[in-house]
CSV table of C-alpha atoms in Angstrom, one decimal:
chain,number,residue,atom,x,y,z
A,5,UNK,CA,-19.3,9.2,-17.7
A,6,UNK,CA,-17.0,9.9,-15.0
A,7,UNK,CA,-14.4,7.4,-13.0
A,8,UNK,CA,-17.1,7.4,-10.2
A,9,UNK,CA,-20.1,6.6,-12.0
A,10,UNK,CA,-18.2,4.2,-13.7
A,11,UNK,CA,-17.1,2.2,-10.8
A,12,UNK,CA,-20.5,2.2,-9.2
A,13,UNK,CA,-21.9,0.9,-12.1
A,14,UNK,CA,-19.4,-2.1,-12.5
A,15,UNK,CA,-20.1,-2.3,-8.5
A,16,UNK,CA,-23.6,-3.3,-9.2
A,17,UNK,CA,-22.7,-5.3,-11.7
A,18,UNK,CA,-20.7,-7.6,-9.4
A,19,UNK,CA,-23.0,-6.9,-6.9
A,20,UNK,CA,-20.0,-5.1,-4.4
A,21,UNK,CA,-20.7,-2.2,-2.0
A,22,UNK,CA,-17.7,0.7,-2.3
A,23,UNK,CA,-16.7,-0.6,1.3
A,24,UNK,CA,-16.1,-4.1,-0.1
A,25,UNK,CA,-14.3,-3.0,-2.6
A,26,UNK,CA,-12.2,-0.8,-0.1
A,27,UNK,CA,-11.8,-3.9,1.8
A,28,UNK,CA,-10.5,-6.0,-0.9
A,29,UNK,CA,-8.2,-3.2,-2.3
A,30,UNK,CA,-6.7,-3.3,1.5
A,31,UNK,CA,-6.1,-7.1,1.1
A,32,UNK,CA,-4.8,-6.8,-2.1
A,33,UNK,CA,-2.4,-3.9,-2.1
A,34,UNK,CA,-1.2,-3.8,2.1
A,35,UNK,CA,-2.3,-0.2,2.1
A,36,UNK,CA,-5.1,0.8,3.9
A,37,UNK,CA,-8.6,1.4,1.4
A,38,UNK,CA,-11.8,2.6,3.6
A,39,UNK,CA,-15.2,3.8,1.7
A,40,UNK,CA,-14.6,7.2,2.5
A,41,UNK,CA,-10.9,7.3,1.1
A,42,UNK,CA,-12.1,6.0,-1.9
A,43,UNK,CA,-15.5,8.7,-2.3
A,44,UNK,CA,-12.4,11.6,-0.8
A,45,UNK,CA,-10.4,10.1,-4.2
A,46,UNK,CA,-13.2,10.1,-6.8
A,47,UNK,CA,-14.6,13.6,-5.3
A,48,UNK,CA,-11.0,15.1,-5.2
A,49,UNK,CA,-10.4,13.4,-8.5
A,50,UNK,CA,-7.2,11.9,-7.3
A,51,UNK,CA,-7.0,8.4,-7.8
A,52,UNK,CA,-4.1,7.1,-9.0
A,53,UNK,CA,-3.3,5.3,-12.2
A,54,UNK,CA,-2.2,2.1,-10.6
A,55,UNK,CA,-5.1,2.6,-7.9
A,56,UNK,CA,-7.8,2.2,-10.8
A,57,UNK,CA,-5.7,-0.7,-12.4
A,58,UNK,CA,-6.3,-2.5,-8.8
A,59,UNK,CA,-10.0,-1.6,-8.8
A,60,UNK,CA,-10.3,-2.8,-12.5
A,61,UNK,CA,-8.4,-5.8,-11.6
A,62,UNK,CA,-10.8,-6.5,-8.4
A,63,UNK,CA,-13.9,-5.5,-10.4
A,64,UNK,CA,-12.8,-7.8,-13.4
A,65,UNK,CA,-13.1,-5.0,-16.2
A,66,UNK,CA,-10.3,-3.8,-18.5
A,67,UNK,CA,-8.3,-0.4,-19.0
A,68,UNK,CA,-7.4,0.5,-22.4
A,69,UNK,CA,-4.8,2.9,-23.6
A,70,UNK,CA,-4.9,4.1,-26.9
A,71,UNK,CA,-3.1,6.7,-28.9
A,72,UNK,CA,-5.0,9.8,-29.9
């Protein structure tokens, strides 16, 4: 599954539209998040490491590194 499908499903999940979660990601960082920065990110596949920490974060889900 990809980062995008990924976030829409944990967007249902908390019952969140992509603009709220652009709109809490503003609040939360200072930068400015709108719903089509965030699909332009996920299409372009450009979302940072520390942006997806934020969403995971907002979202209430955990990243987890591991060695290969």
């Amino acid at each position: 599954m990809d980062i995008k499908k990924y976030v829409k499903v944990q967007l249902a999940m908390n019952q969140m539209t992509l603009t709220e979660l652009a709109k809490r990601m503003s609040e939360v960082s200072g930068k400015k998040y709108t719903r089509d920065s965030l699909n332009g990110k996920f299409y372009r596949e450009t979302l940072s490491v520390k942006e997806m920490e934020l969403i995971a974060e907002i979202l209430n889900f955990i990243i987890e590194y591991k060695s290969v």
